[in-house]
PDB file of C-alpha atoms in Angstrom:
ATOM      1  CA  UNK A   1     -14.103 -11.754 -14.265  1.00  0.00           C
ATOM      2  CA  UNK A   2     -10.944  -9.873 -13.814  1.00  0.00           C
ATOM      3  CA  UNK A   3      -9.635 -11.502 -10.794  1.00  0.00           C
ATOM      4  CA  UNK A   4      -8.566 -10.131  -7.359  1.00  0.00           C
ATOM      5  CA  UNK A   5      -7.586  -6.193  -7.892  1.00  0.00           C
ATOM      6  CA  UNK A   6      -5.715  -4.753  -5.467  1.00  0.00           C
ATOM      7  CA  UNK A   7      -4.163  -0.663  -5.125  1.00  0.00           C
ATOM      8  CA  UNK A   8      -1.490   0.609  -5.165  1.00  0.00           C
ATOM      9  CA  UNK A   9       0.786  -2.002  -5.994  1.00  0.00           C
ATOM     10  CA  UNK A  10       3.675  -0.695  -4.472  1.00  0.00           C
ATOM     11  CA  UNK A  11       3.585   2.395  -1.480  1.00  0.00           C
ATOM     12  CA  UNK A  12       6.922   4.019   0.425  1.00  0.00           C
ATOM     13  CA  UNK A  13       5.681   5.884   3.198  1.00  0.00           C
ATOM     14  CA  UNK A  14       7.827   7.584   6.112  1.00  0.00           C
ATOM     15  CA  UNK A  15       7.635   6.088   9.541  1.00  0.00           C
ATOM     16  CA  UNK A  16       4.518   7.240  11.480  1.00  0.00           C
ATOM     17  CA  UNK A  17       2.385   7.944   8.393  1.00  0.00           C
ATOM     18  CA  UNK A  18      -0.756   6.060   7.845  1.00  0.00           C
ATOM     19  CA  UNK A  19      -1.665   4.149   4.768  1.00  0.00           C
ATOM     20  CA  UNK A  20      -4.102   2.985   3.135  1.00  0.00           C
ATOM     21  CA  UNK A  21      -4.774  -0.220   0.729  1.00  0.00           C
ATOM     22  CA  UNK A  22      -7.683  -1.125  -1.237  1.00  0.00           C
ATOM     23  CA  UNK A  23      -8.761  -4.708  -2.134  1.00  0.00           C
ATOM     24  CA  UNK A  24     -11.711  -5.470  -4.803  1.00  0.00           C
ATOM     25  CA  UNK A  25     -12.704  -9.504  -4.935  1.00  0.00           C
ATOM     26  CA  UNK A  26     -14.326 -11.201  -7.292  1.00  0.00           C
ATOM     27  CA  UNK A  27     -17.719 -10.287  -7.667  1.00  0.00           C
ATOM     28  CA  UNK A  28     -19.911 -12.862  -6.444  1.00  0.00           C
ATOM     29  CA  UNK A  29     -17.702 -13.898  -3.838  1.00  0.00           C
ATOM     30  CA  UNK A  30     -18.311 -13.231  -0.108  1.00  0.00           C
ATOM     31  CA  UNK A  31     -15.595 -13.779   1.705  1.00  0.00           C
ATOM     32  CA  UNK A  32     -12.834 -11.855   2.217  1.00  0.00           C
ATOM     33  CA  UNK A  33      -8.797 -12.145   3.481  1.00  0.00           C
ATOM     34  CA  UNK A  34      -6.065 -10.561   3.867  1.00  0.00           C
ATOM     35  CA  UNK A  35      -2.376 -11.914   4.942  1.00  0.00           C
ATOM     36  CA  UNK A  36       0.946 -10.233   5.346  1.00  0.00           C
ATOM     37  CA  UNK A  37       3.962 -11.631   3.801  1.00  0.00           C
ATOM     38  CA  UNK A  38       7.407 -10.487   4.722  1.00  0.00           C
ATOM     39  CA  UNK A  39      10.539 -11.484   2.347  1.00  0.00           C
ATOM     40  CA  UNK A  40      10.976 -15.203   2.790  1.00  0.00           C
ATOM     41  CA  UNK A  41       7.814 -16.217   4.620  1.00  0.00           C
ATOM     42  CA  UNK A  42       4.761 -17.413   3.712  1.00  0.00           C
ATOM     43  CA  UNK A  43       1.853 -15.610   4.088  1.00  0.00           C
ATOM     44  CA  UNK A  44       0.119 -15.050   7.549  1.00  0.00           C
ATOM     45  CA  UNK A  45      -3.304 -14.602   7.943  1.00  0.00           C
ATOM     46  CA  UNK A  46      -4.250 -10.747   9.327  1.00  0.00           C
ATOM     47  CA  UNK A  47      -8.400 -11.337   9.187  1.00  0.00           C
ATOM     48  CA  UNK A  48     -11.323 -12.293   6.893  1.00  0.00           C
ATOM     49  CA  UNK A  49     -14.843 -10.838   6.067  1.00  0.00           C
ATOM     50  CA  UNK A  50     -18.157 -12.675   5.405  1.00  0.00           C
ATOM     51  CA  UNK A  51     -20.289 -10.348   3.073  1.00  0.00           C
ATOM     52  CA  UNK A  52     -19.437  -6.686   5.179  1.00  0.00           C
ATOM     53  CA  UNK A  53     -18.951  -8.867   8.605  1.00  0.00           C
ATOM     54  CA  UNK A  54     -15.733  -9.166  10.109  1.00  0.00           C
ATOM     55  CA  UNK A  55     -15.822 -12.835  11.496  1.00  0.00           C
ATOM     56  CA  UNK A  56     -11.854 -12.876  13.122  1.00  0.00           C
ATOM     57  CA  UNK A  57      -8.741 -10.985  13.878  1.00  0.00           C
ATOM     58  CA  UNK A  58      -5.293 -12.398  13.733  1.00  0.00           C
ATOM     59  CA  UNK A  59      -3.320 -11.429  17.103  1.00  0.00           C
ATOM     60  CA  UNK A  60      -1.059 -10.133  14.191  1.00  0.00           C
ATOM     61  CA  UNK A  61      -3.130  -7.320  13.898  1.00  0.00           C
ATOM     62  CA  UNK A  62      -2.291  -4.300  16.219  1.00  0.00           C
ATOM     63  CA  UNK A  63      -4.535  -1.728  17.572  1.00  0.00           C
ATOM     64  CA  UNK A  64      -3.005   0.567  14.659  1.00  0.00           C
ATOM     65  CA  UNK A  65      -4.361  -1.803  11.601  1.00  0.00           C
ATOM     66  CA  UNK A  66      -7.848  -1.744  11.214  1.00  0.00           C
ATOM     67  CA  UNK A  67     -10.087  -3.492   8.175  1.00  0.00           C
ATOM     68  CA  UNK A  68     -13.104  -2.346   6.780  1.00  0.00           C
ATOM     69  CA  UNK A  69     -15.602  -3.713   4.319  1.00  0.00           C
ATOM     70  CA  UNK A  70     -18.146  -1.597   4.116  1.00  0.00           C
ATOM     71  CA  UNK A  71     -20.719  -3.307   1.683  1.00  0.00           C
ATOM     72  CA  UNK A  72     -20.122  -6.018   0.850  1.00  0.00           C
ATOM     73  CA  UNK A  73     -18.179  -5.669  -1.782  1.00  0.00           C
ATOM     74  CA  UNK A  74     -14.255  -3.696  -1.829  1.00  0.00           C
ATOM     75  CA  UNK A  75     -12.049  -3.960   1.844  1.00  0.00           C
ATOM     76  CA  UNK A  76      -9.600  -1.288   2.673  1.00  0.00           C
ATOM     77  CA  UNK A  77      -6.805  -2.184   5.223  1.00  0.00           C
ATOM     78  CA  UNK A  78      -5.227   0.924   7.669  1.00  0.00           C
ATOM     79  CA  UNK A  79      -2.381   1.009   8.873  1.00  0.00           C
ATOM     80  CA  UNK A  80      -1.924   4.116  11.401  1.00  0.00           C
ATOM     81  CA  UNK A  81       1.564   5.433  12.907  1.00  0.00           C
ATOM     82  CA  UNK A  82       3.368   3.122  10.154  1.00  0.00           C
ATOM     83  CA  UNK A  83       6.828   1.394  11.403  1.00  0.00           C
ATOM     84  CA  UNK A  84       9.585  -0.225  10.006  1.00  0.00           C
ATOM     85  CA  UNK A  85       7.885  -3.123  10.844  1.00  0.00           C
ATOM     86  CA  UNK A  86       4.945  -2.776   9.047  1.00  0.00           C
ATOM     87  CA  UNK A  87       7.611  -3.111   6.026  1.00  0.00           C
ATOM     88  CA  UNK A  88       5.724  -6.401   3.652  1.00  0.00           C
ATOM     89  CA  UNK A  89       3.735  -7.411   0.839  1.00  0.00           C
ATOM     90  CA  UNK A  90       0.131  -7.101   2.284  1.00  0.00           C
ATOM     91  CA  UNK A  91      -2.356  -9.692   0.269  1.00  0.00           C
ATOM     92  CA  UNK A  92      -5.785 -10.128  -0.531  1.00  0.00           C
ATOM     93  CA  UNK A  93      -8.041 -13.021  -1.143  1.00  0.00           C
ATOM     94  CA  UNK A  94     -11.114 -14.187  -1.769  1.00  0.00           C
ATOM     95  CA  UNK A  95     -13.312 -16.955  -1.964  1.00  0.00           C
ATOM     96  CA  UNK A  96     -17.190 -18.305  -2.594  1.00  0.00           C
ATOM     97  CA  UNK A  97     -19.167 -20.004   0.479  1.00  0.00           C
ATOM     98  CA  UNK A  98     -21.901 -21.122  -0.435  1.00  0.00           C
ATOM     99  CA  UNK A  99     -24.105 -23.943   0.947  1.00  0.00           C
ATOM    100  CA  UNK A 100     -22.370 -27.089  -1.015  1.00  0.00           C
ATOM    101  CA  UNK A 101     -19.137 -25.908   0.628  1.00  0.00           C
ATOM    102  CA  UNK A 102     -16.298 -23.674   0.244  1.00  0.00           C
ATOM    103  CA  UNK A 103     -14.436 -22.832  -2.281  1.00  0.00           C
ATOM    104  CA  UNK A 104     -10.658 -21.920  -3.331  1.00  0.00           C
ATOM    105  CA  UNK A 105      -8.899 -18.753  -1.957  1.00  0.00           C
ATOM    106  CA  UNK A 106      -7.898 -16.155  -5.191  1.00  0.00           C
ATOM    107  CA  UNK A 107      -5.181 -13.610  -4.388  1.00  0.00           C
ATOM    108  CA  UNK A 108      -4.598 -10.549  -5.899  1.00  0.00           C
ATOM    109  CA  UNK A 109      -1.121  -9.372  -7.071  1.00  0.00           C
ATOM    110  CA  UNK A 110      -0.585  -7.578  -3.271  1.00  0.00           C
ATOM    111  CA  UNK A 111       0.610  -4.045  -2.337  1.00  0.00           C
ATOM    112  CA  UNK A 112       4.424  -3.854  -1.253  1.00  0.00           C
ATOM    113  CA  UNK A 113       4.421  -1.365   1.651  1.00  0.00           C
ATOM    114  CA  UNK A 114       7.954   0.046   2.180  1.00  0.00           C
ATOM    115  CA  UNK A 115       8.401   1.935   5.223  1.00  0.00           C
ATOM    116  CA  UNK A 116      11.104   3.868   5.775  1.00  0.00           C
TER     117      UNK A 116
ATOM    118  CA  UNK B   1      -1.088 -24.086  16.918  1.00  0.00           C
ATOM    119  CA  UNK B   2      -1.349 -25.963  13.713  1.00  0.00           C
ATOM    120  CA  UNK B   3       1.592 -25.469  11.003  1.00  0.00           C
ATOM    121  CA  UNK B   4       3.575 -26.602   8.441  1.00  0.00           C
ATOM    122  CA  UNK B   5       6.935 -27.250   7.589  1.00  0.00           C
ATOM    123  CA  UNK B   6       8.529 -27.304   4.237  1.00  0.00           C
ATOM    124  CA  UNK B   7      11.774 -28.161   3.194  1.00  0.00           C
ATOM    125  CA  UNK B   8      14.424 -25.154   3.111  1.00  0.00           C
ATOM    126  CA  UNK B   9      15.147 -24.157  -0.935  1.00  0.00           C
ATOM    127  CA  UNK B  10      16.507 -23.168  -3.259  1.00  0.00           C
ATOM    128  CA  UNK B  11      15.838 -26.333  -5.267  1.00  0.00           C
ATOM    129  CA  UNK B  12      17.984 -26.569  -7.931  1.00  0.00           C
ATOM    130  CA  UNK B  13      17.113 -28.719 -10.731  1.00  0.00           C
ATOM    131  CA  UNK B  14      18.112 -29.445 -14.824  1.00  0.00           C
ATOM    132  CA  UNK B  15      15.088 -29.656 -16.966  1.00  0.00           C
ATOM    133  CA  UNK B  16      13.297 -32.890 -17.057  1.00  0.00           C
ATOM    134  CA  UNK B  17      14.723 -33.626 -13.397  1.00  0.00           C
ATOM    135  CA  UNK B  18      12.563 -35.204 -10.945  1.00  0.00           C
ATOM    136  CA  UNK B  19      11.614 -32.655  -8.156  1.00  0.00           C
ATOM    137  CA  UNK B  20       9.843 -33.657  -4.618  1.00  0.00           C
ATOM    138  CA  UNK B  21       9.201 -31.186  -2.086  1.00  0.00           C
ATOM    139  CA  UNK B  22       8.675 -31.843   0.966  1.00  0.00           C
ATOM    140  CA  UNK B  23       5.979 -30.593   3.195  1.00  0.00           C
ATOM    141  CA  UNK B  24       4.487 -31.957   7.157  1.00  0.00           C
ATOM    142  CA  UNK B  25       1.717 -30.543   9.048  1.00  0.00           C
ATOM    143  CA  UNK B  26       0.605 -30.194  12.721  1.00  0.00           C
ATOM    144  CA  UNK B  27      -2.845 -29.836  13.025  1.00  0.00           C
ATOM    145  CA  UNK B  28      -5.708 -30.523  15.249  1.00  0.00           C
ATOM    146  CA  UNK B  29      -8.005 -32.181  13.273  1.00  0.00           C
ATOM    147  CA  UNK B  30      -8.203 -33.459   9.657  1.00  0.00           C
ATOM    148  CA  UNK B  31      -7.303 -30.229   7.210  1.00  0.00           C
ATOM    149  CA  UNK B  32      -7.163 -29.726   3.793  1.00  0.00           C
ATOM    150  CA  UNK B  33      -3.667 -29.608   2.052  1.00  0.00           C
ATOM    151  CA  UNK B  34      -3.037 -27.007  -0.625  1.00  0.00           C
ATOM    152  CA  UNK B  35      -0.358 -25.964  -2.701  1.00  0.00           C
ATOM    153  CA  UNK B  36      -0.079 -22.840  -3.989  1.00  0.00           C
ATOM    154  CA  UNK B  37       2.531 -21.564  -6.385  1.00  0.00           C
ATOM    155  CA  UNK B  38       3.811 -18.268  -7.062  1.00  0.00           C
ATOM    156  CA  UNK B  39       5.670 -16.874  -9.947  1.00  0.00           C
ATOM    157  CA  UNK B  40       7.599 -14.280 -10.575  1.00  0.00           C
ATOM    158  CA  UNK B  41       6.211 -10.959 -10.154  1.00  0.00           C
ATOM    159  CA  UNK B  42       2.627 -12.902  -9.964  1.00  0.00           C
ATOM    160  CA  UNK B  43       0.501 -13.583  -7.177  1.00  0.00           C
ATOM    161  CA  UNK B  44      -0.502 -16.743  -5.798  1.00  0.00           C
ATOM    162  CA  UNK B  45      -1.987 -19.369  -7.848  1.00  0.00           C
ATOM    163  CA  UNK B  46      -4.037 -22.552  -6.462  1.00  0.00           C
ATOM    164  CA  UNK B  47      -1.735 -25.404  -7.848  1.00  0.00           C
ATOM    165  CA  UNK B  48      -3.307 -28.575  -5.904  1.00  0.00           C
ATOM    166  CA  UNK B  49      -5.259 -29.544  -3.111  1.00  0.00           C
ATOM    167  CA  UNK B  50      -6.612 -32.489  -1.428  1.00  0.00           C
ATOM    168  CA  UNK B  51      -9.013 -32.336   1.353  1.00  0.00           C
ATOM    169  CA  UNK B  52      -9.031 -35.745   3.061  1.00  0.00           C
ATOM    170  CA  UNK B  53      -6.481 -38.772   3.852  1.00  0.00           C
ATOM    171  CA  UNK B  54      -5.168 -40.615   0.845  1.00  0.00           C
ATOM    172  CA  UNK B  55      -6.824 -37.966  -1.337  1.00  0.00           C
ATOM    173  CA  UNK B  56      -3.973 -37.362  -4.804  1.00  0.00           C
ATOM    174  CA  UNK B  57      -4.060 -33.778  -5.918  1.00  0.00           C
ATOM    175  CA  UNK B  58      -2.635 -33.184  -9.155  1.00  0.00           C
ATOM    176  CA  UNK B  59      -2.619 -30.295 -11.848  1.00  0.00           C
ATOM    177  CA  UNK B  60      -0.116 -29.549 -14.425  1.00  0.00           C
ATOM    178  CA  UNK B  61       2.076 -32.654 -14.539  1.00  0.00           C
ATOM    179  CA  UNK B  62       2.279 -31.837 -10.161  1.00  0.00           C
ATOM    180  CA  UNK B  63       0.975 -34.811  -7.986  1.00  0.00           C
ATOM    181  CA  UNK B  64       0.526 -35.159  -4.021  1.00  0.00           C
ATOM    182  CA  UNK B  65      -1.155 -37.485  -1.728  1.00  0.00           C
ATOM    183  CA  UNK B  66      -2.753 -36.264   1.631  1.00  0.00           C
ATOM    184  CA  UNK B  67      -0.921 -39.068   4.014  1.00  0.00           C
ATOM    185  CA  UNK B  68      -2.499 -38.959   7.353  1.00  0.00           C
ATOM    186  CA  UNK B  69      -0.069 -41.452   9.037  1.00  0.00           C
ATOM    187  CA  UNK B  70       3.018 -39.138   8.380  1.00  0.00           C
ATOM    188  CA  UNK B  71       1.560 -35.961   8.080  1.00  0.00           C
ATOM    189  CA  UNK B  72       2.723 -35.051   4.691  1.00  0.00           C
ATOM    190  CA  UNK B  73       1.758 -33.730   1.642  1.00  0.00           C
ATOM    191  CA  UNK B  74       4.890 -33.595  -0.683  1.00  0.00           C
ATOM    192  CA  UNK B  75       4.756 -32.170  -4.112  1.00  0.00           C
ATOM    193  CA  UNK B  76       6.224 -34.180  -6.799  1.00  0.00           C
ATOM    194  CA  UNK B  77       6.965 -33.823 -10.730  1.00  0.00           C
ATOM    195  CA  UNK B  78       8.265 -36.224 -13.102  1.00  0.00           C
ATOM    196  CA  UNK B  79       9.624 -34.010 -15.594  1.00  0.00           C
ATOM    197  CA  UNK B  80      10.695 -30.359 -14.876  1.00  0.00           C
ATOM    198  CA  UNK B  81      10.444 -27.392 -16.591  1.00  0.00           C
ATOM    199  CA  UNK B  82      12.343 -24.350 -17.274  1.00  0.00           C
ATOM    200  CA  UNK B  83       8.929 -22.769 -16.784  1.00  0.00           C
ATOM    201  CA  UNK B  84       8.210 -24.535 -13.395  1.00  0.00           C
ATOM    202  CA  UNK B  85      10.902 -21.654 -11.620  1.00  0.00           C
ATOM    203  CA  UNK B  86       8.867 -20.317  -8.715  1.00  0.00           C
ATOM    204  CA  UNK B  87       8.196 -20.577  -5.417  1.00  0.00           C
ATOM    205  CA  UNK B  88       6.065 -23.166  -4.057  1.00  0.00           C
ATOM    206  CA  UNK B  89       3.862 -23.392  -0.576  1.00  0.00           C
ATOM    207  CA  UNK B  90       2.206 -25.814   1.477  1.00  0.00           C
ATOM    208  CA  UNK B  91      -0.836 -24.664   2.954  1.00  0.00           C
ATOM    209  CA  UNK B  92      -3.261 -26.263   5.533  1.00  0.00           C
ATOM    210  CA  UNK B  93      -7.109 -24.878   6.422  1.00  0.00           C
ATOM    211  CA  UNK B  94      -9.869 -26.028   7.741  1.00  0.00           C
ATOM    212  CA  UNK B  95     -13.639 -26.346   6.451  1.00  0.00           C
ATOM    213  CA  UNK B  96     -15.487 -23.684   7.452  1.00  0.00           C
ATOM    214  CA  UNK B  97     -13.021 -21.040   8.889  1.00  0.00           C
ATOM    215  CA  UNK B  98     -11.148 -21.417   5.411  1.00  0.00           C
ATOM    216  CA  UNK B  99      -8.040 -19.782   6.968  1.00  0.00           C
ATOM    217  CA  UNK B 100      -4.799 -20.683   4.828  1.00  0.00           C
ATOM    218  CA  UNK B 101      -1.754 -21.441   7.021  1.00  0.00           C
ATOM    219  CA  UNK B 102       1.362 -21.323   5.008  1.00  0.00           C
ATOM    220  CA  UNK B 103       4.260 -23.154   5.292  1.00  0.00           C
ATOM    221  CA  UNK B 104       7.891 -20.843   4.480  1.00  0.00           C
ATOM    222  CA  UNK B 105       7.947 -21.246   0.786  1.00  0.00           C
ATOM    223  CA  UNK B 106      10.446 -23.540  -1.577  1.00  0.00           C
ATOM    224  CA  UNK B 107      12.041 -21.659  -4.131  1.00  0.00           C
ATOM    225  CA  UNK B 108      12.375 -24.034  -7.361  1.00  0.00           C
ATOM    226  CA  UNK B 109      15.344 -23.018 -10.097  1.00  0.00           C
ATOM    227  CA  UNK B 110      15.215 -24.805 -13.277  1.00  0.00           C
ATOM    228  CA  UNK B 111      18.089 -24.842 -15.314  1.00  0.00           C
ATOM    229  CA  UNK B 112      17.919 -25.669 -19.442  1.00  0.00           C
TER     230      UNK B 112
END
Protein backbone atom coordinates (compact mmCIF):
# COMPACT_ATOMS: atom_id res chain seq x y z
CA UNK A 1 0.00 0.00 0.00
CA UNK A 2 1.60 3.11 -1.21
CA UNK A 3 -0.88 5.59 -0.15
CA UNK A 4 -2.87 8.27 -2.07
CA UNK A 5 -0.73 9.15 -5.45
CA UNK A 6 -1.49 12.06 -7.01
CA UNK A 7 0.21 13.87 -10.63
CA UNK A 8 1.82 16.28 -11.25
CA UNK A 9 2.67 17.68 -8.09
CA UNK A 10 3.08 21.03 -9.09
CA UNK A 11 1.51 22.61 -12.77
CA UNK A 12 1.89 26.56 -14.06
CA UNK A 13 -0.39 26.94 -16.78
CA UNK A 14 -1.36 30.34 -18.65
CA UNK A 15 -4.80 31.71 -18.13
CA UNK A 16 -7.42 30.00 -20.37
CA UNK A 17 -5.54 26.70 -20.72
CA UNK A 18 -7.05 23.56 -19.48
CA UNK A 19 -5.47 21.15 -17.10
CA UNK A 20 -5.54 18.16 -16.12
CA UNK A 21 -4.84 16.18 -12.63
CA UNK A 22 -4.74 12.63 -11.91
CA UNK A 23 -5.61 11.00 -8.53
CA UNK A 24 -4.90 7.09 -7.78
CA UNK A 25 -6.51 5.87 -4.15
CA UNK A 26 -5.78 3.20 -2.31
CA UNK A 27 -6.66 0.12 -3.80
CA UNK A 28 -9.47 -1.39 -2.14
CA UNK A 29 -11.02 1.72 -1.34
CA UNK A 30 -14.21 3.03 -3.03
CA UNK A 31 -14.72 6.24 -2.38
CA UNK A 32 -13.33 9.03 -3.74
CA UNK A 33 -12.73 13.14 -2.91
CA UNK A 34 -11.35 15.83 -3.92
CA UNK A 35 -11.07 19.48 -2.12
CA UNK A 36 -9.42 22.69 -3.10
CA UNK A 37 -7.26 24.49 -0.75
CA UNK A 38 -6.16 28.02 -1.33
CA UNK A 39 -3.11 29.54 0.88
CA UNK A 40 -4.49 29.87 4.37
CA UNK A 41 -7.73 27.92 4.20
CA UNK A 42 -8.68 24.73 4.90
CA UNK A 43 -9.69 22.50 2.48
CA UNK A 44 -13.18 22.69 0.72
CA UNK A 45 -14.86 19.92 -0.53
CA UNK A 46 -15.21 20.03 -4.72
CA UNK A 47 -17.09 16.29 -5.01
CA UNK A 48 -16.74 12.57 -4.16
CA UNK A 49 -17.12 9.20 -6.08
CA UNK A 50 -18.60 5.85 -4.89
CA UNK A 51 -16.83 3.03 -6.96
CA UNK A 52 -17.05 5.05 -10.77
CA UNK A 53 -20.42 6.97 -9.45
CA UNK A 54 -20.37 10.48 -8.86
CA UNK A 55 -22.75 10.81 -5.76
CA UNK A 56 -22.40 15.06 -5.27
CA UNK A 57 -21.07 18.28 -6.58
CA UNK A 58 -19.89 21.12 -4.48
CA UNK A 59 -21.55 24.53 -5.81
CA UNK A 60 -17.70 25.20 -5.83
CA UNK A 61 -17.46 23.45 -8.85
CA UNK A 62 -18.08 25.51 -12.10
CA UNK A 63 -19.37 24.39 -15.35
CA UNK A 64 -15.52 24.49 -16.47
CA UNK A 65 -14.30 21.66 -13.76
CA UNK A 66 -15.48 18.43 -14.46
CA UNK A 67 -14.46 14.89 -12.53
CA UNK A 68 -14.24 11.66 -13.91
CA UNK A 69 -13.70 8.20 -12.54
CA UNK A 70 -13.96 6.03 -15.03
CA UNK A 71 -13.59 2.49 -13.36
CA UNK A 72 -13.50 2.42 -10.47
CA UNK A 73 -10.32 2.87 -9.73
CA UNK A 74 -7.94 6.42 -10.74
CA UNK A 75 -10.15 10.10 -10.93
CA UNK A 76 -8.92 12.83 -13.14
CA UNK A 77 -10.13 16.43 -12.33
CA UNK A 78 -10.50 19.21 -15.54
CA UNK A 79 -10.24 22.28 -15.31
CA UNK A 80 -11.17 24.11 -18.78
CA UNK A 81 -10.49 27.98 -19.65
CA UNK A 82 -8.13 28.07 -16.40
CA UNK A 83 -8.22 31.57 -14.34
CA UNK A 84 -6.36 33.19 -11.87
CA UNK A 85 -8.74 31.90 -9.70
CA UNK A 86 -8.40 28.50 -10.21
CA UNK A 87 -4.80 29.35 -8.57
CA UNK A 88 -4.69 26.32 -5.28
CA UNK A 89 -3.51 23.16 -4.05
CA UNK A 90 -6.20 20.73 -5.47
CA UNK A 91 -6.43 17.40 -3.05
CA UNK A 92 -7.39 13.99 -3.18
CA UNK A 93 -8.79 11.52 -0.77
CA UNK A 94 -9.98 8.45 -0.17
CA UNK A 95 -11.66 6.24 2.02
CA UNK A 96 -13.26 2.45 2.62
CA UNK A 97 -17.25 2.08 3.04
CA UNK A 98 -18.03 -0.83 3.74
CA UNK A 99 -21.06 -2.29 5.59
CA UNK A 100 -19.66 -1.94 9.42
CA UNK A 101 -19.25 1.76 8.59
CA UNK A 102 -16.97 4.22 7.18
CA UNK A 103 -13.77 4.69 7.41
CA UNK A 104 -10.94 7.55 7.62
CA UNK A 105 -10.31 9.97 4.66
CA UNK A 106 -6.33 9.47 3.23
CA UNK A 107 -5.00 12.42 1.20
CA UNK A 108 -2.49 12.42 -1.19
CA UNK A 109 0.39 14.97 -1.27
CA UNK A 110 -2.00 17.40 -3.79
CA UNK A 111 -1.13 19.14 -7.11
CA UNK A 112 -0.32 23.01 -6.74
CA UNK A 113 -1.96 24.58 -9.82
CA UNK A 114 -0.41 28.02 -10.53
CA UNK A 115 -2.17 30.01 -12.97
CA UNK A 116 -0.83 32.77 -14.36
CA UNK B 1 -24.48 25.50 6.67
CA UNK B 2 -22.50 23.60 9.19
CA UNK B 3 -18.78 24.90 10.02
CA UNK B 4 -16.12 25.32 12.15
CA UNK B 5 -14.14 27.80 13.70
CA UNK B 6 -10.65 27.57 14.92
CA UNK B 7 -8.63 29.85 16.68
CA UNK B 8 -6.44 32.34 14.43
CA UNK B 9 -2.40 31.09 14.65
CA UNK B 10 0.46 31.23 14.58
CA UNK B 11 0.85 29.46 17.93
CA UNK B 12 3.95 30.03 19.28
CA UNK B 13 5.23 27.77 21.82
CA UNK B 14 8.88 26.63 23.74
CA UNK B 15 9.29 22.94 23.82
CA UNK B 16 7.55 21.10 26.52
CA UNK B 17 4.86 24.05 26.61
CA UNK B 18 1.35 23.23 27.02
CA UNK B 19 -0.60 23.93 23.72
CA UNK B 20 -4.66 24.01 23.41
CA UNK B 21 -6.28 24.84 20.31
CA UNK B 22 -9.29 25.81 20.05
CA UNK B 23 -11.94 24.61 17.74
CA UNK B 24 -16.36 25.12 17.73
CA UNK B 25 -18.70 23.71 15.33
CA UNK B 26 -22.17 24.53 13.85
CA UNK B 27 -23.81 21.68 12.70
CA UNK B 28 -27.15 20.20 12.18
CA UNK B 29 -27.03 17.13 13.75
CA UNK B 30 -24.48 15.12 15.81
CA UNK B 31 -21.00 14.96 13.56
CA UNK B 32 -17.90 13.48 13.97
CA UNK B 33 -14.88 15.70 15.04
CA UNK B 34 -11.52 15.15 13.38
CA UNK B 35 -8.27 16.57 13.48
CA UNK B 36 -6.06 16.41 10.91
CA UNK B 37 -2.50 17.63 10.86
CA UNK B 38 -0.32 18.66 8.19
CA UNK B 39 3.37 18.99 7.99
CA UNK B 40 5.57 20.56 6.11
CA UNK B 41 5.67 19.78 2.57
CA UNK B 42 3.33 16.61 3.59
CA UNK B 43 -0.16 16.04 3.08
CA UNK B 44 -2.77 15.60 5.51
CA UNK B 45 -2.54 13.13 8.19
CA UNK B 46 -5.62 11.78 10.41
CA UNK B 47 -4.36 12.93 13.94
CA UNK B 48 -7.70 12.26 16.12
CA UNK B 49 -11.21 11.83 15.92
CA UNK B 50 -14.16 11.25 17.99
CA UNK B 51 -17.50 10.50 16.64
CA UNK B 52 -20.03 11.06 19.44
CA UNK B 53 -20.55 13.46 22.64
CA UNK B 54 -18.04 13.03 25.41
CA UNK B 55 -16.08 10.72 23.10
CA UNK B 56 -11.73 11.59 24.00
CA UNK B 57 -9.68 11.23 20.87
CA UNK B 58 -6.15 10.96 21.42
CA UNK B 59 -2.95 9.88 19.37
CA UNK B 60 0.55 10.88 19.84
CA UNK B 61 0.60 12.52 23.27
CA UNK B 62 -2.73 14.86 21.45
CA UNK B 63 -6.08 14.56 23.44
CA UNK B 64 -9.72 16.05 22.69
CA UNK B 65 -13.12 15.52 23.95
CA UNK B 66 -16.25 15.83 21.62
CA UNK B 67 -18.36 18.37 24.07
CA UNK B 68 -21.82 18.61 22.80
CA UNK B 69 -22.97 21.37 25.26
CA UNK B 70 -20.33 23.91 23.89
CA UNK B 71 -19.69 22.72 20.65
CA UNK B 72 -16.05 22.17 20.89
CA UNK B 73 -13.48 19.95 20.19
CA UNK B 74 -10.12 21.58 21.31
CA UNK B 75 -6.84 19.91 20.79
CA UNK B 76 -4.58 19.76 23.67
CA UNK B 77 -0.84 18.54 24.47
CA UNK B 78 0.96 18.37 27.61
CA UNK B 79 4.35 18.51 26.43
CA UNK B 80 5.39 20.05 23.03
CA UNK B 81 7.67 19.22 20.60
CA UNK B 82 10.05 20.77 18.30
CA UNK B 83 8.65 18.13 15.95
CA UNK B 84 4.92 19.01 16.63
CA UNK B 85 5.53 22.42 14.04
CA UNK B 86 2.63 22.13 11.62
CA UNK B 87 -0.52 23.12 10.90
CA UNK B 88 -3.43 21.72 12.55
CA UNK B 89 -7.39 21.46 11.43
CA UNK B 90 -10.61 20.83 12.85
CA UNK B 91 -12.81 18.96 10.75
CA UNK B 92 -16.55 17.97 11.10
CA UNK B 93 -18.54 15.13 8.74
CA UNK B 94 -21.22 13.27 8.91
CA UNK B 95 -21.88 9.34 8.73
CA UNK B 96 -22.68 8.39 5.57
CA UNK B 97 -21.96 11.43 3.24
CA UNK B 98 -18.34 11.36 4.86
CA UNK B 99 -17.77 14.94 3.60
CA UNK B 100 -14.84 16.68 5.67
CA UNK B 101 -15.60 20.34 6.49
CA UNK B 102 -12.51 22.11 7.55
CA UNK B 103 -12.07 24.65 9.83
CA UNK B 104 -9.06 27.59 8.62
CA UNK B 105 -6.06 25.83 9.93
CA UNK B 106 -3.72 26.72 13.22
CA UNK B 107 -0.27 27.02 12.42
CA UNK B 108 1.83 25.59 15.54
CA UNK B 109 5.75 26.94 15.90
CA UNK B 110 7.80 25.17 18.35
CA UNK B 111 10.75 26.70 19.50
CA UNK B 112 13.88 24.50 21.28
Amino acid sequence: DTGVSQDPRHKITKRGQNVTFRCDPISEHNRLYWYRQTLGQGPEFLTYFQNEAQLEKSRLLSDRFSAERPKGSFSTLEIQRTEQGDSAMYLCASSLVARGGAYEQYFGPGTRLTVT
Amino acid sequence: GDSVTQMEGPVTLSEEAFLTINCTYTATGYPSLFWYVQYPGEGLQLLLKATKADDKGSNKGFEATYRKETTSFHLEKGSVQVSDSAVYFCALSFTGFQKLVFGTGTRLLVSP
